[in-house]
Short mmCIF file of C-alpha atoms in Angstrom, two decimals:
data_model
loop_
_atom_site.label_atom_id
_atom_site.label_comp_id
_atom_site.label_asym_id
_atom_site.label_seq_id
_atom_site.Cartn_x
_atom_site.Cartn_y
_atom_site.Cartn_z
CA UNK A 1 331.94 202.45 186.66
CA UNK A 2 330.23 198.71 184.64
CA UNK A 3 327.56 198.96 181.75
CA UNK A 4 324.84 196.01 181.38
CA UNK A 5 324.35 196.63 177.06
CA UNK A 6 321.65 194.25 175.26
CA UNK A 7 322.59 193.30 171.39
CA UNK A 8 321.03 191.57 168.99
CA UNK A 9 323.73 189.86 166.80
CA UNK A 10 323.33 192.00 163.44
CA UNK A 11 324.87 195.31 166.71
CA UNK A 12 328.00 193.12 167.55
CA UNK A 13 331.17 194.08 165.83
CA UNK A 14 333.66 191.87 164.53
CA UNK A 15 335.98 192.50 167.65
CA UNK A 16 333.28 191.85 169.94
CA UNK A 17 332.31 188.67 168.08
CA UNK A 18 336.28 187.03 167.64
CA UNK A 19 336.16 188.08 171.45
CA UNK A 20 332.83 185.97 172.45
CA UNK A 21 333.73 183.09 170.65
CA UNK A 22 336.90 182.76 172.17
CA UNK A 23 335.29 183.42 175.54
CA UNK A 24 333.28 180.53 174.58
CA UNK A 25 336.31 178.43 173.87
CA UNK A 26 333.32 175.74 171.53
CA UNK A 27 336.28 175.01 168.71
CA UNK A 28 333.10 173.59 166.48
CA UNK A 29 332.78 177.78 166.40
CA UNK A 30 336.54 179.37 166.17
CA UNK A 31 336.39 179.13 162.47
CA UNK A 32 332.96 181.22 162.03
CA UNK A 33 332.95 184.08 160.41
CA UNK A 34 330.90 187.73 161.61
CA UNK A 35 328.04 186.48 159.07
CA UNK A 36 328.34 183.15 160.09
CA UNK A 37 328.08 183.83 163.42
CA UNK A 38 325.21 186.32 162.92
CA UNK A 39 322.95 183.69 161.00
CA UNK A 40 323.83 180.97 163.32
CA UNK A 41 322.54 183.34 166.36
CA UNK A 42 319.79 185.20 164.59
CA UNK A 43 316.81 184.27 166.93
CA UNK A 44 319.43 185.40 170.13
CA UNK A 45 320.54 188.76 172.20
CA UNK A 46 323.55 189.18 173.84
CA UNK A 47 323.31 190.56 176.50
CA UNK A 48 327.19 191.79 177.87
CA UNK A 49 328.86 193.38 180.96
CA UNK A 50 331.00 196.02 179.65
CA UNK A 51 333.96 198.30 181.36
CA UNK A 52 334.45 201.67 181.12
CA UNK A 53 336.59 200.89 177.29
CA UNK A 54 333.40 198.97 176.62
CA UNK A 55 335.31 195.47 176.92
CA UNK A 56 333.51 192.81 177.53
CA UNK A 57 333.55 191.71 181.01
CA UNK A 58 330.66 188.75 180.65
CA UNK A 59 328.45 187.73 178.13
CA UNK A 60 324.71 185.94 178.53
CA UNK A 61 323.20 184.35 175.38
CA UNK A 62 319.62 184.74 175.35
CA UNK A 63 318.22 181.75 172.69
CA UNK A 64 314.65 183.11 171.99
CA UNK A 65 314.62 179.98 170.28
CA UNK A 66 313.75 177.41 172.87
CA UNK A 67 310.47 175.12 172.34
CA UNK A 68 309.70 171.85 175.17
CA UNK A 69 307.05 169.68 174.71
CA UNK A 70 305.31 168.75 177.76
CA UNK A 71 303.01 166.01 177.75
CA UNK A 72 301.86 167.58 174.21
CA UNK A 73 301.53 170.86 174.96
CA UNK A 74 304.56 173.67 173.72
CA UNK A 75 306.47 175.99 176.22
CA UNK A 76 308.37 178.82 174.41
CA UNK A 77 311.44 180.35 176.88
CA UNK A 78 314.26 182.59 176.58
CA UNK A 79 317.14 179.85 176.74
CA UNK A 80 319.82 181.17 179.25
CA UNK A 81 323.06 179.58 177.60
CA UNK A 82 327.22 181.18 177.09
CA UNK A 83 327.49 182.41 180.34
CA UNK A 84 331.11 183.19 180.45
CA UNK A 85 332.98 185.53 182.35
CA UNK A 86 336.97 186.98 180.97
CA UNK A 87 338.21 186.80 184.53
CA UNK A 88 337.31 184.33 187.37
CA UNK A 89 336.56 185.15 190.86
CA UNK A 90 336.14 188.97 189.44
CA UNK A 91 332.37 189.30 190.16
CA UNK A 92 331.46 189.80 186.92
CA UNK A 93 329.10 186.98 186.03
CA UNK A 94 327.05 187.16 189.44
CA UNK A 95 326.58 190.80 188.02
CA UNK A 96 325.85 189.86 184.90
CA UNK A 97 323.22 187.26 186.00
CA UNK A 98 321.08 189.85 188.43
CA UNK A 99 321.52 192.52 185.95
CA UNK A 100 320.03 189.25 182.86
CA UNK A 101 317.16 188.63 185.63
CA UNK A 102 315.88 191.80 186.89
CA UNK A 103 315.77 192.79 182.76
CA UNK A 104 313.76 189.01 182.23
CA UNK A 105 311.66 190.65 185.17
CA UNK A 106 310.84 193.49 184.12
CA UNK A 107 310.39 192.77 179.70
CA UNK A 108 308.75 189.73 181.21
CA UNK A 109 310.41 187.10 179.24
CA UNK A 110 309.64 182.99 180.02
CA UNK A 111 313.71 182.47 180.72
CA UNK A 112 315.25 179.33 182.10
CA UNK A 113 318.76 177.81 182.03
CA UNK A 114 320.20 174.47 182.53
CA UNK A 115 323.28 173.66 185.08
CA UNK A 116 325.59 170.71 185.93
CA UNK A 117 325.30 170.02 189.45
CA UNK A 118 328.88 171.39 190.37
CA UNK A 119 328.07 174.59 189.35
CA UNK A 120 324.29 174.99 191.86
CA UNK A 121 326.61 177.16 194.73
CA UNK A 122 327.59 179.06 191.88
CA UNK A 123 323.59 180.26 190.99
CA UNK A 124 321.93 180.46 194.60
CA UNK A 125 325.13 182.76 195.42
CA UNK A 126 323.03 185.12 192.78
CA UNK A 127 319.85 183.87 194.19
CA UNK A 128 318.38 182.32 190.94
CA UNK A 129 316.50 179.38 191.73
CA UNK A 130 317.27 175.45 191.12
CA UNK A 131 315.07 172.89 189.85
CA UNK A 132 317.67 170.32 191.30
CA UNK A 133 318.10 167.17 189.07
CA UNK A 134 315.43 167.96 186.42
CA UNK A 135 317.22 168.51 183.91
CA UNK A 136 317.85 165.64 182.82
CA UNK A 137 314.11 164.86 182.18
CA UNK A 138 314.50 167.32 179.33
CA UNK A 139 314.95 164.76 176.02
CA UNK A 140 316.87 166.12 172.72
CA UNK A 141 316.36 164.74 169.47
CA UNK A 142 319.66 163.41 167.40
CA UNK A 143 320.46 161.29 164.69
CA UNK A 144 320.55 158.28 166.99
CA UNK A 145 316.67 159.35 168.83
CA UNK A 146 316.18 160.85 171.36
CA UNK A 147 319.15 161.66 174.68
CA UNK A 148 318.73 162.62 178.09
CA UNK A 149 320.03 165.87 178.62
CA UNK A 150 323.89 166.38 179.87
CA UNK A 151 322.10 169.10 182.28
CA UNK A 152 321.57 167.96 186.18
CA UNK A 153 319.57 171.41 186.63
CA UNK A 154 317.07 173.53 185.16
CA UNK A 155 317.62 177.11 186.99
CA UNK A 156 314.46 179.74 186.67
CA UNK A 157 315.54 183.35 185.98
CA UNK A 158 311.83 184.11 184.97
CA UNK A 159 308.96 181.83 184.70
CA UNK A 160 305.00 182.55 185.53
CA UNK A 161 304.18 180.19 189.16
CA UNK A 162 301.90 177.51 186.47
CA UNK A 163 305.26 176.97 184.16
CA UNK A 164 307.33 176.14 187.60
CA UNK A 165 304.90 173.63 188.80
CA UNK A 166 304.67 172.11 185.51
CA UNK A 167 308.26 172.34 185.02
CA UNK A 168 308.48 170.18 188.68
CA UNK A 169 306.69 167.41 188.18
CA UNK A 170 309.31 166.57 185.36
CA UNK A 171 311.27 163.18 186.29
CA UNK A 172 311.27 160.15 185.65
CA UNK A 173 308.38 158.78 183.42
CA UNK A 174 307.12 162.72 183.42
CA UNK A 175 310.15 164.23 180.75
CA UNK A 176 310.35 167.13 178.29
CA UNK A 177 311.66 167.29 174.48
CA UNK A 178 313.42 170.06 173.20
CA UNK A 179 311.56 170.58 169.80
CA UNK A 180 313.12 172.41 166.26
#
């Protein structure tokens, strides 16, 4: 029996933190200790699918500090990032996405994610609405100025109709700017 759990960074064990970092395969985070990890992700929740022995089968991080400026108006979302499954083709990722989406709807948390075009089939199978080619309208501020997001699409986990309409208008000449 699989178990769905939500943990704040302070609730994750040392083993879970190491395991998540290993799954993410982000070399810049490999040297993080638990304290640095908890600090870096202090505004996040970790949504976990666990096996009967409480080992992580899949993880999603919900970044609760994510705001887009669209036409001078701030829109705050839970940003869905870091989805990874411990084993591919077992259904763990899609099961976690289903549990996660239900949780966002139950808690009424406006939440979006992003993906490259090649991941569309996976999210379609998970019944996640995709705003195709809207991700490129999101600009991120760097040392070299505003750059275009690497993601192609916006994934809708739970948002209001009004907010969805605003996101659907994004495109050439109508950008969203990630604010810090």
